[in-house]
PDB file of C-alpha atoms in Angstrom:
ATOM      1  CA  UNK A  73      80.530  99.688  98.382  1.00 97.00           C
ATOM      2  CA  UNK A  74      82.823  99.611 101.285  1.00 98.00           C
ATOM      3  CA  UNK A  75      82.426  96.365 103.340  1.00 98.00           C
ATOM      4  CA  UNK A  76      83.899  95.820 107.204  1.00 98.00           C
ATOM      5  CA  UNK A  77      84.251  93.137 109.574  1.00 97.00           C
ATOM      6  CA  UNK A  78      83.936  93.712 112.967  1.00 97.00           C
ATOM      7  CA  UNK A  79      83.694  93.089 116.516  1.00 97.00           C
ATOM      8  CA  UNK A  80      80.427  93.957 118.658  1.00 96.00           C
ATOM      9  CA  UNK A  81      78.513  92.349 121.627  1.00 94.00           C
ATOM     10  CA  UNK A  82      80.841  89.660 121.714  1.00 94.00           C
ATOM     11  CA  UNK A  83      80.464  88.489 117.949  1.00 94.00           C
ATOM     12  CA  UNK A  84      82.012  88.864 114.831  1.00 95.00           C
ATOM     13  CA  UNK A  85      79.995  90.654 112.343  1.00 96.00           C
ATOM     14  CA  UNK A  86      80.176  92.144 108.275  1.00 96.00           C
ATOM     15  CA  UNK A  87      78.966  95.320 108.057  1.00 98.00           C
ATOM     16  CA  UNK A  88      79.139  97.820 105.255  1.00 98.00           C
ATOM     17  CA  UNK A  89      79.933 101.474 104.874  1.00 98.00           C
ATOM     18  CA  UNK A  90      76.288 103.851 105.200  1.00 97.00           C
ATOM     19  CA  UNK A  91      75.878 107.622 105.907  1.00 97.00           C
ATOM     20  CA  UNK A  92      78.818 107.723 107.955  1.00 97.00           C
ATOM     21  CA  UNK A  93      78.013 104.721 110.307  1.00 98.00           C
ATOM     22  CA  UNK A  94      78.520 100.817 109.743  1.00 98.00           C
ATOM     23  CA  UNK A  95      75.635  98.942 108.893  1.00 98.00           C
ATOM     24  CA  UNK A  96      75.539  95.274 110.053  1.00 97.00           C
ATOM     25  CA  UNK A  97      74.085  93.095 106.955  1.00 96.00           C
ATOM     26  CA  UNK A  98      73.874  89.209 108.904  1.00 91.00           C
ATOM     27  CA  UNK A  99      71.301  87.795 110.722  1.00 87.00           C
ATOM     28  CA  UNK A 100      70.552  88.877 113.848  1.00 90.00           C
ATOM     29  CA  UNK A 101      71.547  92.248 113.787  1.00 94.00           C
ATOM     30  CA  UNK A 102      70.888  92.903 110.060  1.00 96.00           C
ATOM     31  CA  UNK A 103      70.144  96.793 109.628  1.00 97.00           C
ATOM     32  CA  UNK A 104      71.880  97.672 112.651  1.00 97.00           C
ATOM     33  CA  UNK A 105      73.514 100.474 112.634  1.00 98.00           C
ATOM     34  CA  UNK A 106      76.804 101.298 114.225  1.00 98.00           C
ATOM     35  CA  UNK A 107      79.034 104.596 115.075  1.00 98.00           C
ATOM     36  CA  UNK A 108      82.915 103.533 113.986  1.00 98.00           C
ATOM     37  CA  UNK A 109      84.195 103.698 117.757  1.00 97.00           C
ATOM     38  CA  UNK A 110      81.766 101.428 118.832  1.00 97.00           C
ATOM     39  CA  UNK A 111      83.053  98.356 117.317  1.00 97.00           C
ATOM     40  CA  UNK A 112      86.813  96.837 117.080  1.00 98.00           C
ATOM     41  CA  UNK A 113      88.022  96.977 113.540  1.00 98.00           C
ATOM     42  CA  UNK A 114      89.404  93.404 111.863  1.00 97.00           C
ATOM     43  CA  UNK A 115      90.988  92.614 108.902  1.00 97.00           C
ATOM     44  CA  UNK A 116      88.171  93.249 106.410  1.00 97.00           C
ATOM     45  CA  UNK A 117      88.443  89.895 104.639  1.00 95.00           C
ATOM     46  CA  UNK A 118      86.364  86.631 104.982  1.00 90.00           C
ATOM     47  CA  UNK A 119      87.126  83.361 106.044  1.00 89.00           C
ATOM     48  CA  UNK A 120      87.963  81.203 103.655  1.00 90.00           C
ATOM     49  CA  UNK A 121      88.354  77.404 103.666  1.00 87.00           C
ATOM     50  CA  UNK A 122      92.184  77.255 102.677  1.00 86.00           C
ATOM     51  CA  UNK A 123      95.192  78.603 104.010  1.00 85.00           C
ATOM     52  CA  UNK A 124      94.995  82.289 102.749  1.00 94.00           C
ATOM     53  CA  UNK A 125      97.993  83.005 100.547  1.00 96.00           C
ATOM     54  CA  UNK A 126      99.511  86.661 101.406  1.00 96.00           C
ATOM     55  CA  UNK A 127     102.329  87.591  98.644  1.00 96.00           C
ATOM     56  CA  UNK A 128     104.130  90.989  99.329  1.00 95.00           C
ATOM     57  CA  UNK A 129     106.218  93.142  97.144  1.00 92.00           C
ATOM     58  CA  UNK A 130     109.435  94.160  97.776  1.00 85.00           C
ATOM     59  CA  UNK A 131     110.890  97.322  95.588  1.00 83.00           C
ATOM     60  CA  UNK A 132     107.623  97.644  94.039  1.00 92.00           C
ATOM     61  CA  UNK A 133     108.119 101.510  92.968  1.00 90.00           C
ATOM     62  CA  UNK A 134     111.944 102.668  92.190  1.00 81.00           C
ATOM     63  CA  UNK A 135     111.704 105.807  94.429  1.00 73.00           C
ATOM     64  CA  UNK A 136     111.650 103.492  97.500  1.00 66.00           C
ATOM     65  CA  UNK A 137     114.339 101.278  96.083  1.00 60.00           C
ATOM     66  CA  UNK A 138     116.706 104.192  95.582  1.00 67.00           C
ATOM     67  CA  UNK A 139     115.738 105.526  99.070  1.00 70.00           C
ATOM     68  CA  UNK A 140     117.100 102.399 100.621  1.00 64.00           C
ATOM     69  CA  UNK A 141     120.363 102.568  98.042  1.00 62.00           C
ATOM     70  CA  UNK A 142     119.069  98.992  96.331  1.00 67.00           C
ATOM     71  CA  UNK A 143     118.747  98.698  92.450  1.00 72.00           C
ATOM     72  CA  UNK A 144     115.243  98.309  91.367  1.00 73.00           C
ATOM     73  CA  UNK A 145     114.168  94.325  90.744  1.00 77.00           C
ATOM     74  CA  UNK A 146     113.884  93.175  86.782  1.00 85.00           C
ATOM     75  CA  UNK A 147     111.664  90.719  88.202  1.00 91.00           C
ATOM     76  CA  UNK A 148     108.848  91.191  91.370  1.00 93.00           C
ATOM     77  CA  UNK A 149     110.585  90.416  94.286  1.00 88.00           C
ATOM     78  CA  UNK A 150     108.287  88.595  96.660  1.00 91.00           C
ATOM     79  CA  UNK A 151     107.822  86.788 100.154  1.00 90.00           C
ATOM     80  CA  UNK A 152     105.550  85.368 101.756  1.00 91.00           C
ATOM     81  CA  UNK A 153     103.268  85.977 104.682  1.00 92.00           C
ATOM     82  CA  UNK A 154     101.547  84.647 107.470  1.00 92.00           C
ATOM     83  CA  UNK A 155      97.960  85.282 108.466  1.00 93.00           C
ATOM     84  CA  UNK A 156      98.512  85.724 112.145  1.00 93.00           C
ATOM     85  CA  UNK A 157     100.679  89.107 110.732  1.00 95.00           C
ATOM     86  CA  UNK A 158      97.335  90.997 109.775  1.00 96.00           C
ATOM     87  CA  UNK A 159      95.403  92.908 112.591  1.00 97.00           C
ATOM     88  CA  UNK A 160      92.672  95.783 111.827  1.00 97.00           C
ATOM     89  CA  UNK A 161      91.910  99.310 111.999  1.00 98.00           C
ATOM     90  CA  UNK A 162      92.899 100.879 115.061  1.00 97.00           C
ATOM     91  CA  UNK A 163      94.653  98.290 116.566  1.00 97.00           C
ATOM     92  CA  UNK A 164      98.312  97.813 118.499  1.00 97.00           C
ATOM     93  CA  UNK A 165     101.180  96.930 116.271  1.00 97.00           C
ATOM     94  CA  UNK A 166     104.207  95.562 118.399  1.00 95.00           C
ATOM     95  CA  UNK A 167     107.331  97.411 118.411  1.00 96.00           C
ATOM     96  CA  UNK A 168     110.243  95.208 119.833  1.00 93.00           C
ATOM     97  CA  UNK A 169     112.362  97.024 122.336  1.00 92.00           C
ATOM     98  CA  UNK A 170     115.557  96.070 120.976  1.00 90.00           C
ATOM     99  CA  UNK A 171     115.165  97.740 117.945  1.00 93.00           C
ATOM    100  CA  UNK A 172     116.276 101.134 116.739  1.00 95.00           C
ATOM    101  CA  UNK A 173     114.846 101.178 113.139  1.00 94.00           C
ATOM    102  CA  UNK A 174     111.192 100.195 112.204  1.00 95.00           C
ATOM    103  CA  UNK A 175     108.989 101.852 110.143  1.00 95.00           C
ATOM    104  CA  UNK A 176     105.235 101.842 108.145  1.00 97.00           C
ATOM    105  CA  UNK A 177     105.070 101.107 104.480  1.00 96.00           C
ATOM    106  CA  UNK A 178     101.836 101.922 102.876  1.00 98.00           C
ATOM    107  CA  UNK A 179     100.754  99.965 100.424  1.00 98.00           C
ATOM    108  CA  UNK A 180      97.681  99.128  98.261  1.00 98.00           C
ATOM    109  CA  UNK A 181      96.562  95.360  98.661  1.00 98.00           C
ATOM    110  CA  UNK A 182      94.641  93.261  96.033  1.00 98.00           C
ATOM    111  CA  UNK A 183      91.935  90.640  96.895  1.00 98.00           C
ATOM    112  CA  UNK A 184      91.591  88.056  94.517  1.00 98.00           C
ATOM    113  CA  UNK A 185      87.530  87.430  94.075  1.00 97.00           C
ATOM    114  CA  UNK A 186      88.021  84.561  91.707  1.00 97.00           C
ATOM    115  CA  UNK A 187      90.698  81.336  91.170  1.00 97.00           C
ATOM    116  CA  UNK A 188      93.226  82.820  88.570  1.00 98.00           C
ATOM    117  CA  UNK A 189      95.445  80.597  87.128  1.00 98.00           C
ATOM    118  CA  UNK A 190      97.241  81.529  83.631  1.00 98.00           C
ATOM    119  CA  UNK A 191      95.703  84.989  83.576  1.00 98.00           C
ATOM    120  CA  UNK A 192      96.768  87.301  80.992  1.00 98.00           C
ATOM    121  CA  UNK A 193      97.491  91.319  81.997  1.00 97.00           C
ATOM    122  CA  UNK A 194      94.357  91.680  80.332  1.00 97.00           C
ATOM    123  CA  UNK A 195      92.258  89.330  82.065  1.00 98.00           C
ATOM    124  CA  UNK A 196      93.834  90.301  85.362  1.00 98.00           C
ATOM    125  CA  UNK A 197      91.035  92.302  86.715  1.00 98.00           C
ATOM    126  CA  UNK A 198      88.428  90.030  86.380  1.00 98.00           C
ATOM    127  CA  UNK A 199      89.705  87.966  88.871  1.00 98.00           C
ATOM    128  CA  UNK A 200      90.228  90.691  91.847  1.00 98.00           C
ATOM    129  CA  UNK A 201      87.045  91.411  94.323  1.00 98.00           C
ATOM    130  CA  UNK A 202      88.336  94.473  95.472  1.00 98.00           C
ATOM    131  CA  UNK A 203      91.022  96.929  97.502  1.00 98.00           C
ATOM    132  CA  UNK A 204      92.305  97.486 100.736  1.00 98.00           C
ATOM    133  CA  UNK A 205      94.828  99.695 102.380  1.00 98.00           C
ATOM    134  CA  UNK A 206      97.794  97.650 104.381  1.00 98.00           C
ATOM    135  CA  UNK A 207     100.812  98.650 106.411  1.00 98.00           C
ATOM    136  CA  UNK A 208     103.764  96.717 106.200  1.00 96.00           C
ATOM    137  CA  UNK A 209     105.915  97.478 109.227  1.00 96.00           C
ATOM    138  CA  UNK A 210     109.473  96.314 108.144  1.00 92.00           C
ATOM    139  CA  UNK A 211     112.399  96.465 111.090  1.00 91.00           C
ATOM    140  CA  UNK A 212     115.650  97.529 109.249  1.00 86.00           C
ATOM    141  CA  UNK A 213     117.667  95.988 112.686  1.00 87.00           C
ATOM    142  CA  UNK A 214     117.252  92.719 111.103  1.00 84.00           C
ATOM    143  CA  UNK A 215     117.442  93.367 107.230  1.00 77.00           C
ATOM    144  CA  UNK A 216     120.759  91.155 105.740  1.00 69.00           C
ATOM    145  CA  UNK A 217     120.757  91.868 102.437  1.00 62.00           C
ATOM    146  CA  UNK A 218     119.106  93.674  99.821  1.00 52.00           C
ATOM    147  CA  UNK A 219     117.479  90.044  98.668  1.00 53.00           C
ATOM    148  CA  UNK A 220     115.139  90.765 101.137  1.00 55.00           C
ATOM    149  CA  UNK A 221     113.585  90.227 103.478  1.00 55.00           C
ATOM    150  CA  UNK A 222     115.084  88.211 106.287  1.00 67.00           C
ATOM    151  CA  UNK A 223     111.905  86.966 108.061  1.00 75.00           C
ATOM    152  CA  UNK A 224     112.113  88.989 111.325  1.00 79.00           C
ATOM    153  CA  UNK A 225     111.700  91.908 108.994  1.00 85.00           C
ATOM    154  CA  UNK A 226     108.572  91.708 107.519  1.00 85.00           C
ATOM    155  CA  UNK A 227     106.697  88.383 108.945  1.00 86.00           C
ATOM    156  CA  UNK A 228     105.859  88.805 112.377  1.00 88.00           C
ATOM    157  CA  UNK A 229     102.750  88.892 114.512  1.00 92.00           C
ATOM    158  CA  UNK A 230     100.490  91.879 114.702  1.00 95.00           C
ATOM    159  CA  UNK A 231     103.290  93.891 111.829  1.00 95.00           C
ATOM    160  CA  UNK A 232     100.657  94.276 108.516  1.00 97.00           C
ATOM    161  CA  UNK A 233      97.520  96.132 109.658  1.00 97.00           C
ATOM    162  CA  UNK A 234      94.339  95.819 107.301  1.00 98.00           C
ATOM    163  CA  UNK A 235      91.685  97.820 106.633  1.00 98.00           C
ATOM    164  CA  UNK A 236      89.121  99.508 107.592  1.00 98.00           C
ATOM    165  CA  UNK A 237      87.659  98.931 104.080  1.00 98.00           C
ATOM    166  CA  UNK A 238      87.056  96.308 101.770  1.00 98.00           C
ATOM    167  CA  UNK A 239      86.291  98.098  98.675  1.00 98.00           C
ATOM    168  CA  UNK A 240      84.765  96.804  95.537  1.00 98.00           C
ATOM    169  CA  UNK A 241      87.020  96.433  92.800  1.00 98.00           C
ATOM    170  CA  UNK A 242      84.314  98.006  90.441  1.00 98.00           C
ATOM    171  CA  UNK A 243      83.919 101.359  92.318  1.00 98.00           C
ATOM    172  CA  UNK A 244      87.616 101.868  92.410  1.00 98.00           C
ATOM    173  CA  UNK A 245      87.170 101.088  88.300  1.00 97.00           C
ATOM    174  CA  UNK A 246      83.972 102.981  88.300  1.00 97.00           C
ATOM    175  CA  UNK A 247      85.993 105.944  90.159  1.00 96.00           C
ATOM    176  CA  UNK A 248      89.215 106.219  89.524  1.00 97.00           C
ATOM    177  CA  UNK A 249      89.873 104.086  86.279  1.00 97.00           C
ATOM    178  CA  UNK A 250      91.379 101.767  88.357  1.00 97.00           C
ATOM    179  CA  UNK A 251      94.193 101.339  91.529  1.00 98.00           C
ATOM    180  CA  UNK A 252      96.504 102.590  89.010  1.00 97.00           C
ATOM    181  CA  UNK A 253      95.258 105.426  89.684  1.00 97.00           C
ATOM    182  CA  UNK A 254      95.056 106.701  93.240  1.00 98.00           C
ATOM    183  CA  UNK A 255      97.451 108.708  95.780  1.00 97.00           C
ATOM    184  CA  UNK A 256      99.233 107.291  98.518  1.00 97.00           C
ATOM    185  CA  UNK A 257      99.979 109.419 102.144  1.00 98.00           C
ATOM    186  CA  UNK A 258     101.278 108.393 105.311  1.00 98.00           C
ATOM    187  CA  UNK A 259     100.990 110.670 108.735  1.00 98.00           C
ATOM    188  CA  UNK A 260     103.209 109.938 111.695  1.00 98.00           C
ATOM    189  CA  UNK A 261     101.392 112.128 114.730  1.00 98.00           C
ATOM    190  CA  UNK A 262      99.513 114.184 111.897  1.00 98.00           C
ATOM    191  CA  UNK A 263     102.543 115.042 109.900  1.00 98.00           C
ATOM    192  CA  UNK A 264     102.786 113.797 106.278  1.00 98.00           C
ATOM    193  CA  UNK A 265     105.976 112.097 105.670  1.00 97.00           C
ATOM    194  CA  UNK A 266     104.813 109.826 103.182  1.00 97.00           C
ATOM    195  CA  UNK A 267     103.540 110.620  99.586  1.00 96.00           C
ATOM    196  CA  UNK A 268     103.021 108.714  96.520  1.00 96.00           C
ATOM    197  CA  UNK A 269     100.712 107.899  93.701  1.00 96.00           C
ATOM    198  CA  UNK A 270     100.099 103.753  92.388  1.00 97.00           C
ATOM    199  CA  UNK A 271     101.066 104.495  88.910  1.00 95.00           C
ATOM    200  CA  UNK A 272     104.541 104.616  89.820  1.00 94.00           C
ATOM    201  CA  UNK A 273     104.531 100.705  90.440  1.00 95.00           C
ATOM    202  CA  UNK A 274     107.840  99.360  88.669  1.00 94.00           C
ATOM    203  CA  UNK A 275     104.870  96.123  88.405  1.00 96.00           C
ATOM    204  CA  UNK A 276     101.298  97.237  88.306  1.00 97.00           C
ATOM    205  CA  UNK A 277      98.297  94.813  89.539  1.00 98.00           C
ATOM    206  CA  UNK A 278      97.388  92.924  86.133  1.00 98.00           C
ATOM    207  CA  UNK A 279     101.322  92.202  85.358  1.00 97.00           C
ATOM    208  CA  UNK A 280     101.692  90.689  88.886  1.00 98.00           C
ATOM    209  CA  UNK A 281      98.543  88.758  89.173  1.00 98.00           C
ATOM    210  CA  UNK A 282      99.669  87.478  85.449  1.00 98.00           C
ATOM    211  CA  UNK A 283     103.350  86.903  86.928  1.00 98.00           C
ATOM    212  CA  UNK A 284     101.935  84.921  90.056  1.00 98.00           C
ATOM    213  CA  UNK A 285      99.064  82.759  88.152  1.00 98.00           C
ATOM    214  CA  UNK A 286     101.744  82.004  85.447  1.00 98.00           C
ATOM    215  CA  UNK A 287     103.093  79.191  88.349  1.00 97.00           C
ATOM    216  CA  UNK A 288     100.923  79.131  91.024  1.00 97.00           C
ATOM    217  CA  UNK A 289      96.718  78.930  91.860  1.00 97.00           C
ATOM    218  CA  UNK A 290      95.467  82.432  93.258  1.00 98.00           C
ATOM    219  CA  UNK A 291      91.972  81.804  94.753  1.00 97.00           C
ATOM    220  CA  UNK A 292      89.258  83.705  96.344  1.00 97.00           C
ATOM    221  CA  UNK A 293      90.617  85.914  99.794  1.00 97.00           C
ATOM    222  CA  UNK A 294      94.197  85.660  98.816  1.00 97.00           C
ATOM    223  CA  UNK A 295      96.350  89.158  98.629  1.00 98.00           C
ATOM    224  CA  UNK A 296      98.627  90.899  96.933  1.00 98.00           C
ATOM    225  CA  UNK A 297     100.465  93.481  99.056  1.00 98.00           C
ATOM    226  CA  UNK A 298     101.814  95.740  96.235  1.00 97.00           C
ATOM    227  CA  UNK A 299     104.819  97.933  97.507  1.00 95.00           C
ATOM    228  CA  UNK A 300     105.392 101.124  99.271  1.00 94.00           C
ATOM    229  CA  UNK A 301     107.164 104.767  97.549  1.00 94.00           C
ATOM    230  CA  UNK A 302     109.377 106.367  99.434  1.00 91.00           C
ATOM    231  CA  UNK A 303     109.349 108.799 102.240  1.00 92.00           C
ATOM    232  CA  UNK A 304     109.800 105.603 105.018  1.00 92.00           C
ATOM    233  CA  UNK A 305     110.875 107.568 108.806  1.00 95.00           C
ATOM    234  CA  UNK A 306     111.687 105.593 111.911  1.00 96.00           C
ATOM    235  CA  UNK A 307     108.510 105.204 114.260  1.00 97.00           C
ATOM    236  CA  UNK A 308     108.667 104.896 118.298  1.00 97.00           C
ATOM    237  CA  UNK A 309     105.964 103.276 120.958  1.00 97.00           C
ATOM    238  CA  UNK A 310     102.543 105.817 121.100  1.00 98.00           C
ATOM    239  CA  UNK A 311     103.629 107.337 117.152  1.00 98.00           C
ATOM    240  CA  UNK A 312     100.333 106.971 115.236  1.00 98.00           C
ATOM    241  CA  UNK A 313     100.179 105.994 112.200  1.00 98.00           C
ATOM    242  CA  UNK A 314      97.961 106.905 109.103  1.00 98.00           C
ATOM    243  CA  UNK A 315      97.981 105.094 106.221  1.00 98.00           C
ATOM    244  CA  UNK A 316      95.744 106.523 103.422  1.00 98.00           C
ATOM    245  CA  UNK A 317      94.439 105.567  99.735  1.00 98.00           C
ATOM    246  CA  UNK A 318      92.634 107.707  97.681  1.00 98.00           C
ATOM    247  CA  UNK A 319      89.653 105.801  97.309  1.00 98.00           C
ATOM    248  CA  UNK A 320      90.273 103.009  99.394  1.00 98.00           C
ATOM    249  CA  UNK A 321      90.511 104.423 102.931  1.00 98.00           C
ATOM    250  CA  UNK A 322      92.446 105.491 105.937  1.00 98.00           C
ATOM    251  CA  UNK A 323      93.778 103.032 108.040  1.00 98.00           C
ATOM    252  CA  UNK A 324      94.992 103.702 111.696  1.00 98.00           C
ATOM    253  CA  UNK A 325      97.388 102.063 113.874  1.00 98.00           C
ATOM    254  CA  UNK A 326      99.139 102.447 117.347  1.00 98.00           C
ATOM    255  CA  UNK A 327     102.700 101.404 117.925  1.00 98.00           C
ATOM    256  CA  UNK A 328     102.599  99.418 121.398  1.00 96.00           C
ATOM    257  CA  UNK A 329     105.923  97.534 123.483  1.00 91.00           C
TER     258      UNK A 329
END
């Protein structure tokens, strides 16, 4: 099932994927029904009562790594996110105007369903609720070093768009066999520049939820941003941006000044 979260009638609502239209599932408005441009698109993830922990890859797949002439990590290299960084479908992503270098990654992201700490590789995905399709704008302006990134690259507001879809970890199993899996495109203006498949992850989904759990908590609505392949092209203000996974969904987003 593919589950949303949107905006309508001045309310936040969670709606789910039916026949083509969304489908509001709360009180009030339960059985609803929705056309896609009726509603603004969020981040397709619930609240949740802590600070939401958002770990992102860095030189997840080695295609990438020798695009931007760095040597692929032994280890997952990984920083840290802010929330205020995610915005949804069809939404504005900022580009800064002193910039001459910034550009989408798509990537699959994992949503932990249950508190995993200590998890084995093949435990792993018991503990994920389900997929989602991000894009990680990085700005190369302010990249330092290949021990990256410096913060300005990655972790700033409105750079990761989300969504549409939340989609159960099951049907992606059920599906595909899992995210390892599934094919990877990006379209700047309706031109594919970007194309890659999951199961070239130098770390796939159970070894880095078993790498994180091994020294920190997971719980419930935390991510896992898992990389991007190659194919990365400069984007300017108006470019529009689709990033697709098989499976998972196609995500749109505007670059705004």
């Amino acid at each position: 099932m593919k589950h949303a979260r949107i905006a309508w009638a001045g309310a936040v609502h969670e709606a789910v994927e039916s026949d083509g239209e969304l489908l509001l599932t709360r009180s009030p408005w339960a059985g609803k029904r929705l056309k896609f441009d009726e509603v603004v698109w969020l981040p397709p993830l619930a609240p949740v009562p802590q600070a939401r922990t958002i770990l992102a890859l860095g030189l997840n797949y080695a295609d990438h790594a020798k695009e931007l002439a760095f040597k692929a990590p032994e280890e997952p290299l990984v920083f840290v996110k802010g929330e205020a960084a995610l915005i949804g479908h069809k939404a504005l992503t900022r580009r800064p105007k002193d910039v001459t270098h910034m550009h989408y990654e798509c990537e699959l992201a994992v949503v932990i369903g249950r508190t995993a700490k200590l998890v084995k590789k093949e435990n792993a995905y018991n503990h994920v609720a389900g997929y989602t399709v991000a894009n990680d704008y990085a700005i190369r302006d302010y990249l330092e070093n290949w021990y990256r990134p410096n913060f300005r690259v990655k972790n700033r507001d409105t750079c990761t768009p989300i969504g549409p879809w939340l989609v159960d970890a099951k049907d992606i199993q059920d599906a595909y066999g899992g995210p390892m899996n599934l094919n990877l495109q990006t379209t700047v203006n309706g031109k594919v520049t970007q194309s890659g498949h999951t199961r070239d992850m130098i770390f796939d989904v159970p070894t880095l939820i078993e790498y994180f759990s091994a020294f920190m908590t997971l719980h419930p609505g935390d991510l896992i941003l898992t990389g991007t392949p190659d194919g990365v092209v400069n984007c300017e203000v108006g470019d529009v941006i689709v990033t697709s996974i098989e499976g998972v969904g196609d995500l749109i987003n505007t670059l705004g000044e």
